[in-house]
């Protein structure tokens, strides 16, 4: 017998993209399997074919309105490889600042707008109040801080790139315009307030985590490998470095890997029930080669951040667990550490004597027919891989997105949460919110990872041992 109940929650769910979750029950009414279906079509690579490669950075930025800068950087680096040029040192530094500002604004969106309502109001709060407005009503300072911190990052992007969304300032060979002294001074003057907000939020987050012991234990808390780009000295970086894989014990599995050889180490698997490709560490195969990327992974693979406040918080972070920090709940704390790092690192780079140099672009024709660009996007390691013909026309592209790296882990996390919180044949709003919350911890960008437009909609289906639908909940 089917029991259907629809719960409409307004505003819409706090997940970017269109997706569905299926929970499979056994004959005893317990959750046996769970799947996270991304129901958008992946097609961006195909319609890039036939375009001049020089258009790729600006075009690729259109993949996402949340992290366009990350696609700009990875795409431009792939184009740099096609040109076979070394970009001017000042252009390198300006790209880094651009990327750091992107991380701040994206992390602020994830933490304050999407996840903070759960952390402030609780997982069982009225869904109608679990949003930025409920946050503002219950903690006005926290809401203001979130809005201000995101504004801080976006204003830097605007000062450098000319606009906040889809800037085309990063180009093959460097950047299109140098930094003016007025804009440098304006950015520097805004840093102290941003740092205060980040420090204040970190203290708040650590003060509320004790209330979420059950969630910490069950929110994607399992052994896996971790992947991130690190500097030659093992330090945190978002712009340039080598690939490092570590295991659940915190030991390095593979190090110093050239991002251009990513396909030798990372496999991509297409599942019949999702448009989101699942990646895996090739030496271990699928699905044993599960790994995670993003803030939690970067904190686990990096030996240090390289700035004072961030390093202090990283040391405290590693005290959470003797091995690598495994619970995906701690993605939130890792984001806050990275915000601190980004603000501190921007100050270091902006005070470099070369930062106002007018030499910001290397001009060349294509000197290679294949190029790979990689960087650390807010959500994790990002690869752009291009092939062109002799005329510089795109013939093939492959994009490996952070959310795809986390696909296997997200599925396992949903199953862990569902097994713990779902009982019987009926879904409750609190359970739905916990499933959403573990996905939000990863901060997936579904439109980004499938390179398609989508709606904010989540459907959870509960099926019995015979595969029959017994209950569902739907976000509009």
XYZ file of C-alpha atoms in Angstrom:
476
model
C 0.000 0.000 0.000
C 1.375 3.404 -0.913
C 1.388 6.274 1.566
C 2.167 9.570 -0.107
C 2.736 12.832 1.679
C 4.095 16.021 0.193
C 5.616 18.709 2.375
C 6.090 22.051 0.662
C 8.805 24.226 2.141
C 9.031 27.863 1.219
C 11.586 29.272 0.532
C 13.085 26.600 -1.707
C 15.747 24.202 -0.509
C 19.263 25.447 0.159
C 20.948 23.298 -2.483
C 22.267 24.654 -5.796
C 20.810 22.641 -8.655
C 18.220 20.003 -9.452
C 18.504 16.648 -7.707
C 16.660 13.713 -6.222
C 17.431 11.243 -3.442
C 16.157 7.666 -3.398
C 16.164 5.663 -0.167
C 15.708 1.906 -0.506
C 14.178 -0.004 2.431
C 14.672 -3.688 3.202
C 11.858 -6.007 4.324
C 12.304 -4.891 7.929
C 11.677 -1.281 6.970
C 15.291 -0.199 7.470
C 17.275 1.854 4.960
C 19.416 -0.445 2.868
C 20.631 1.827 0.070
C 20.634 5.516 -0.837
C 21.372 7.342 -4.064
C 21.899 11.002 -4.858
C 20.576 11.598 -8.384
C 21.690 14.732 -10.220
C 19.054 15.110 -12.888
C 20.567 17.905 -14.979
C 22.198 17.289 -18.335
C 25.972 17.553 -18.708
C 26.762 19.205 -22.016
C 29.129 22.162 -21.695
C 32.199 20.443 -23.135
C 30.419 19.557 -26.355
C 29.258 23.006 -27.350
C 32.738 24.425 -26.725
C 33.941 22.480 -29.759
C 34.521 24.693 -32.783
C 35.127 27.865 -30.748
C 38.467 29.723 -30.743
C 40.413 28.642 -27.662
C 40.940 32.286 -26.691
C 37.220 32.514 -25.908
C 37.357 29.703 -23.380
C 38.021 31.601 -20.104
C 35.147 34.065 -20.584
C 32.878 31.313 -21.902
C 33.745 28.852 -19.127
C 32.976 31.481 -16.485
C 29.360 31.206 -17.621
C 29.170 27.670 -16.251
C 28.500 29.040 -12.775
C 27.323 32.280 -11.209
C 28.720 31.329 -7.803
C 32.314 30.434 -8.698
C 32.966 31.900 -12.181
C 36.433 33.025 -11.094
C 37.550 29.446 -10.475
C 36.562 28.464 -14.008
C 38.269 31.594 -15.343
C 41.501 30.632 -13.597
C 41.521 26.943 -14.570
C 40.534 27.764 -18.152
C 43.141 30.518 -18.507
C 45.819 28.210 -17.130
C 44.870 25.597 -19.735
C 45.154 28.327 -22.371
C 48.547 29.397 -20.960
C 49.666 25.821 -21.582
C 48.389 26.000 -25.161
C 50.360 29.211 -25.653
C 53.354 27.648 -23.846
C 54.049 30.939 -22.068
C 55.028 31.946 -18.570
C 52.703 34.746 -17.526
C 54.201 37.927 -15.997
C 54.831 37.709 -12.216
C 52.357 40.508 -11.483
C 49.628 38.767 -13.485
C 50.300 35.627 -11.445
C 49.837 37.576 -8.206
C 46.700 39.345 -9.434
C 45.112 36.047 -10.456
C 45.862 34.742 -6.967
C 44.125 37.703 -5.305
C 41.152 37.228 -7.620
C 40.917 33.567 -6.630
C 41.245 34.298 -2.915
C 38.411 36.838 -3.075
C 36.308 34.233 -4.887
C 36.880 31.709 -2.095
C 35.857 34.220 0.586
C 32.580 35.177 -1.086
C 31.666 31.596 -1.995
C 32.456 30.234 1.477
C 30.451 33.086 3.020
C 27.469 32.149 0.863
C 27.723 28.484 1.838
C 28.240 29.009 5.544
C 26.030 31.988 6.367
C 23.209 31.730 3.832
C 22.856 27.969 3.414
C 24.144 26.183 6.530
C 24.130 28.696 9.404
C 20.318 28.472 9.825
C 20.710 24.777 10.703
C 23.589 25.513 13.071
C 21.793 28.390 14.799
C 18.205 27.094 14.884
C 18.828 23.335 14.928
C 18.153 20.557 12.437
C 14.530 20.151 13.599
C 13.607 23.827 13.288
C 10.575 24.947 11.308
C 11.676 24.757 7.640
C 9.925 28.064 6.976
C 12.373 29.776 9.351
C 15.542 27.902 8.316
C 16.866 30.564 5.988
C 18.756 33.851 5.982
C 15.658 35.671 7.292
C 15.326 33.311 10.249
C 19.025 33.798 10.849
C 18.621 37.576 10.835
C 15.724 37.396 13.278
C 17.552 35.180 15.765
C 21.094 36.509 15.403
C 21.200 39.850 13.533
C 24.967 40.215 13.989
C 25.672 36.841 12.394
C 23.413 37.650 9.435
C 25.035 41.051 8.939
C 28.477 39.478 9.115
C 27.556 36.964 6.436
C 26.218 39.611 4.087
C 29.214 41.865 4.696
C 31.795 39.120 4.196
C 30.263 38.043 0.899
C 30.096 41.681 -0.181
C 33.781 42.068 0.724
C 34.787 39.247 -1.618
C 32.537 40.390 -4.443
C 33.754 43.981 -4.242
C 37.361 42.816 -4.684
C 36.310 40.809 -7.740
C 34.582 43.917 -9.080
C 37.571 46.181 -8.407
C 39.898 43.840 -10.259
C 37.659 42.374 -12.942
C 35.197 45.186 -13.630
C 32.084 43.302 -12.459
C 31.096 40.850 -9.748
C 29.553 38.078 -11.849
C 31.180 36.512 -14.931
C 34.141 38.891 -15.199
C 36.368 38.311 -18.237
C 39.462 39.971 -16.743
C 41.580 36.813 -16.618
C 42.737 36.005 -20.150
C 45.182 33.607 -21.829
C 48.653 34.862 -20.940
C 47.704 36.843 -17.832
C 45.063 39.457 -17.060
C 43.624 42.225 -19.239
C 44.202 45.238 -16.958
C 46.678 46.076 -14.163
C 45.650 46.928 -10.613
C 45.379 50.628 -9.838
C 46.821 52.101 -6.662
C 43.375 53.380 -5.650
C 41.869 49.903 -5.895
C 44.797 48.343 -4.058
C 44.439 50.824 -1.192
C 40.665 50.294 -1.067
C 41.068 46.520 -0.813
C 43.746 46.828 1.875
C 41.529 49.159 3.912
C 38.691 46.593 3.886
C 40.809 43.687 5.131
C 40.736 44.412 8.904
C 36.925 44.360 9.100
C 36.780 41.124 7.104
C 39.343 39.519 9.391
C 37.337 40.529 12.467
C 34.194 38.974 10.987
C 36.014 35.738 10.208
C 37.466 35.517 13.723
C 34.108 36.299 15.327
C 32.343 33.672 13.231
C 34.977 31.048 14.023
C 34.402 31.518 17.740
C 30.641 31.299 17.247
C 30.921 28.103 15.207
C 33.106 26.384 17.796
C 30.647 27.402 20.518
C 27.696 25.604 18.862
C 29.308 22.385 17.654
C 28.743 20.580 20.963
C 25.004 20.560 20.196
C 25.624 18.523 17.048
C 27.510 15.502 18.371
C 25.039 13.095 16.741
C 25.371 14.850 13.393
C 29.167 15.003 13.641
C 29.194 11.239 14.190
C 26.922 10.433 11.237
C 27.444 13.219 8.668
C 29.821 11.566 6.213
C 32.042 10.253 8.981
C 33.976 7.399 7.363
C 37.495 6.583 6.144
C 38.406 7.893 2.699
C 41.309 9.428 0.869
C 41.621 13.182 0.344
C 42.903 15.160 -2.652
C 44.228 18.683 -2.869
C 46.823 20.883 -4.567
C 49.716 21.881 -2.308
C 52.786 24.087 -2.646
C 56.241 22.498 -3.014
C 56.665 22.824 0.777
C 53.287 21.185 1.413
C 51.537 24.475 2.173
C 47.953 25.423 1.345
C 47.396 26.982 -2.065
C 44.441 27.729 -4.307
C 46.273 28.755 -7.467
C 49.268 26.586 -8.298
C 51.075 23.494 -7.055
C 51.156 19.701 -7.234
C 48.492 17.101 -6.493
C 48.638 15.237 -3.185
C 46.524 12.266 -2.072
C 46.407 11.326 1.621
C 44.565 8.487 3.349
C 42.262 8.348 6.350
C 45.229 7.943 8.697
C 46.673 11.205 7.412
C 49.530 9.488 5.548
C 50.570 10.681 2.088
C 49.561 8.145 -0.584
C 50.843 10.048 -3.630
C 52.627 13.383 -3.785
C 54.139 15.825 -6.241
C 51.823 14.771 -9.068
C 51.692 17.141 -12.029
C 48.069 18.307 -12.509
C 48.595 17.900 -16.269
C 48.783 14.127 -15.644
C 45.503 14.016 -13.687
C 44.032 11.390 -16.031
C 46.777 8.941 -15.016
C 45.586 9.072 -11.416
C 41.895 9.956 -11.566
C 39.198 7.954 -13.329
C 35.681 9.140 -14.179
C 32.692 6.838 -14.079
C 29.238 7.596 -15.481
C 26.401 6.099 -13.433
C 23.088 5.247 -15.170
C 21.077 7.043 -12.470
C 22.855 10.433 -12.474
C 24.277 12.975 -14.907
C 27.011 13.698 -12.364
C 30.172 11.733 -13.136
C 31.858 9.994 -10.198
C 35.638 10.153 -9.949
C 37.955 7.727 -8.183
C 41.658 7.144 -7.498
C 42.705 4.813 -10.315
C 45.196 2.608 -8.434
C 42.385 1.528 -6.074
C 39.621 1.306 -8.679
C 35.924 2.098 -8.303
C 34.441 2.515 -5.726
C 37.345 1.661 -3.391
C 39.250 4.666 -4.711
C 36.832 7.053 -2.982
C 38.324 10.394 -2.014
C 37.066 13.789 -0.951
C 38.046 17.293 -2.066
C 37.300 20.814 -0.864
C 37.974 22.623 2.419
C 38.036 19.481 4.590
C 40.383 17.741 2.160
C 42.674 20.760 1.877
C 43.006 20.957 5.655
C 43.861 17.243 5.701
C 46.421 17.268 2.870
C 48.233 20.552 3.623
C 51.065 20.646 6.138
C 50.388 24.293 6.917
C 48.425 27.309 5.714
C 51.283 29.768 5.814
C 49.578 32.686 7.570
C 49.493 33.258 11.355
C 45.788 33.120 12.246
C 44.967 30.343 9.809
C 47.875 28.205 11.028
C 46.735 28.654 14.610
C 43.251 27.434 13.708
C 44.636 24.585 11.580
C 46.619 23.299 14.547
C 43.452 23.323 16.651
C 41.535 21.651 13.812
C 43.959 18.730 13.769
C 43.336 18.182 17.472
C 39.762 17.107 16.603
C 40.988 13.670 15.550
C 44.277 11.763 15.821
C 44.060 10.741 12.179
C 42.731 12.870 9.350
C 39.546 14.739 10.296
C 36.934 12.456 8.742
C 33.495 13.881 9.550
C 32.080 15.942 6.690
C 30.349 18.108 9.293
C 33.752 19.762 9.727
C 33.706 21.108 6.179
C 32.152 24.189 7.815
C 35.062 24.754 10.202
C 37.527 24.157 7.379
C 35.789 26.884 5.355
C 36.270 29.353 8.170
C 39.981 28.517 8.388
C 40.263 29.108 4.664
C 38.483 32.459 4.919
C 41.049 33.533 7.516
C 43.858 32.339 5.256
C 42.486 34.121 2.189
C 42.207 37.451 3.986
C 45.703 37.169 5.471
C 47.211 35.992 2.186
C 45.588 38.824 0.201
C 47.288 41.331 2.484
C 50.671 39.686 1.863
C 50.269 39.714 -1.920
C 48.827 43.238 -2.100
C 51.871 44.564 -0.255
C 54.244 43.067 -2.829
C 56.224 45.895 -4.536
C 55.444 44.459 -8.007
C 51.679 44.357 -7.570
C 51.078 47.661 -9.441
C 53.258 46.760 -12.430
C 51.666 47.465 -15.833
C 53.180 44.315 -17.366
C 50.336 41.860 -16.843
C 49.976 39.853 -20.059
C 52.174 37.671 -22.276
C 51.148 37.647 -25.943
C 51.733 34.561 -28.085
C 50.175 32.257 -30.634
C 49.357 28.633 -29.853
C 52.505 26.580 -29.405
C 50.899 23.365 -28.173
C 47.814 21.423 -29.195
C 46.873 20.255 -25.697
C 46.746 21.995 -22.339
C 45.567 21.342 -18.785
C 44.740 23.981 -16.195
C 44.089 23.204 -12.538
C 43.308 25.187 -9.413
C 41.526 24.806 -6.090
C 37.974 26.094 -6.463
C 36.015 26.786 -3.256
C 34.479 23.305 -3.477
C 37.682 21.472 -4.402
C 40.157 20.613 -7.128
C 39.155 21.781 -10.615
C 40.615 20.628 -13.942
C 40.126 22.092 -17.419
C 41.631 19.992 -20.225
C 41.592 21.285 -23.819
C 42.710 20.078 -27.237
C 42.884 22.400 -30.255
C 43.813 22.166 -33.931
C 46.565 24.060 -35.750
C 44.252 27.060 -36.185
C 43.566 27.315 -32.443
C 40.023 25.959 -32.701
C 38.692 23.853 -29.833
C 38.341 20.197 -30.798
C 37.816 18.581 -27.384
C 37.359 19.566 -23.755
C 37.028 17.739 -20.461
C 36.133 19.431 -17.194
C 36.557 17.606 -13.891
C 34.591 19.504 -11.246
C 34.876 19.388 -7.456
C 31.330 18.128 -6.969
C 32.142 15.171 -9.207
C 35.156 14.327 -7.038
C 32.815 14.235 -4.041
C 30.022 12.260 -5.747
C 30.881 8.858 -4.234
C 31.405 10.396 -0.800
C 28.084 12.270 -0.954
C 26.245 9.053 -1.757
C 27.921 7.278 1.126
C 27.135 10.216 3.424
C 23.449 10.192 2.525
C 23.286 6.470 3.234
C 24.966 6.948 6.612
C 22.563 9.737 7.611
C 19.498 7.871 6.344
C 20.398 4.650 8.145
C 20.724 6.561 11.389
C 17.721 8.884 11.172
C 15.132 7.158 8.935
C 12.939 4.485 10.527
C 9.784 2.882 9.161
C 7.932 3.950 6.064
C 7.326 7.650 6.598
C 9.601 10.638 6.110
C 9.726 13.483 8.625
C 10.875 17.056 7.882
C 13.731 16.834 10.407
C 15.049 13.756 8.629
C 14.793 15.469 5.260
C 16.696 18.440 6.601
C 19.510 16.241 7.903
C 19.870 14.599 4.498
C 19.982 18.042 2.915
C 22.362 19.277 5.601
C 24.952 16.596 4.901
C 24.800 17.518 1.206
C 25.157 21.200 2.139
C 28.268 20.342 4.137
C 29.935 19.438 0.836
C 28.466 22.608 -0.712
C 27.829 20.915 -4.071
C 27.304 23.018 -7.157
C 25.165 20.788 -9.339
C 24.828 23.192 -12.255
C 28.599 23.617 -12.123
C 29.339 19.902 -12.124
C 26.909 19.073 -14.915
C 27.546 22.338 -16.786
C 23.819 22.961 -17.198
C 21.117 25.274 -15.960
C 18.866 23.797 -13.301
C 16.220 24.608 -10.727
C 16.595 24.476 -6.983
C 14.605 21.331 -6.336
C 15.157 18.247 -4.215
C 12.963 15.170 -4.132
C 13.415 12.339 -1.650
C 11.773 9.006 -2.414
C 11.342 6.141 0.036
C 10.955 2.729 -1.616
C 10.216 -0.643 -0.030
C 12.082 -3.893 -0.616
C 10.054 -4.465 -3.808
C 10.994 -1.066 -5.189
C 7.526 0.426 -4.703
C 7.215 4.091 -3.755
C 5.858 4.301 -0.205
C 6.524 7.969 0.620
C 8.173 11.064 -0.780
C 8.964 14.657 0.082
C 9.515 17.360 -2.509
C 11.043 20.799 -2.380
C 9.401 23.087 -4.975
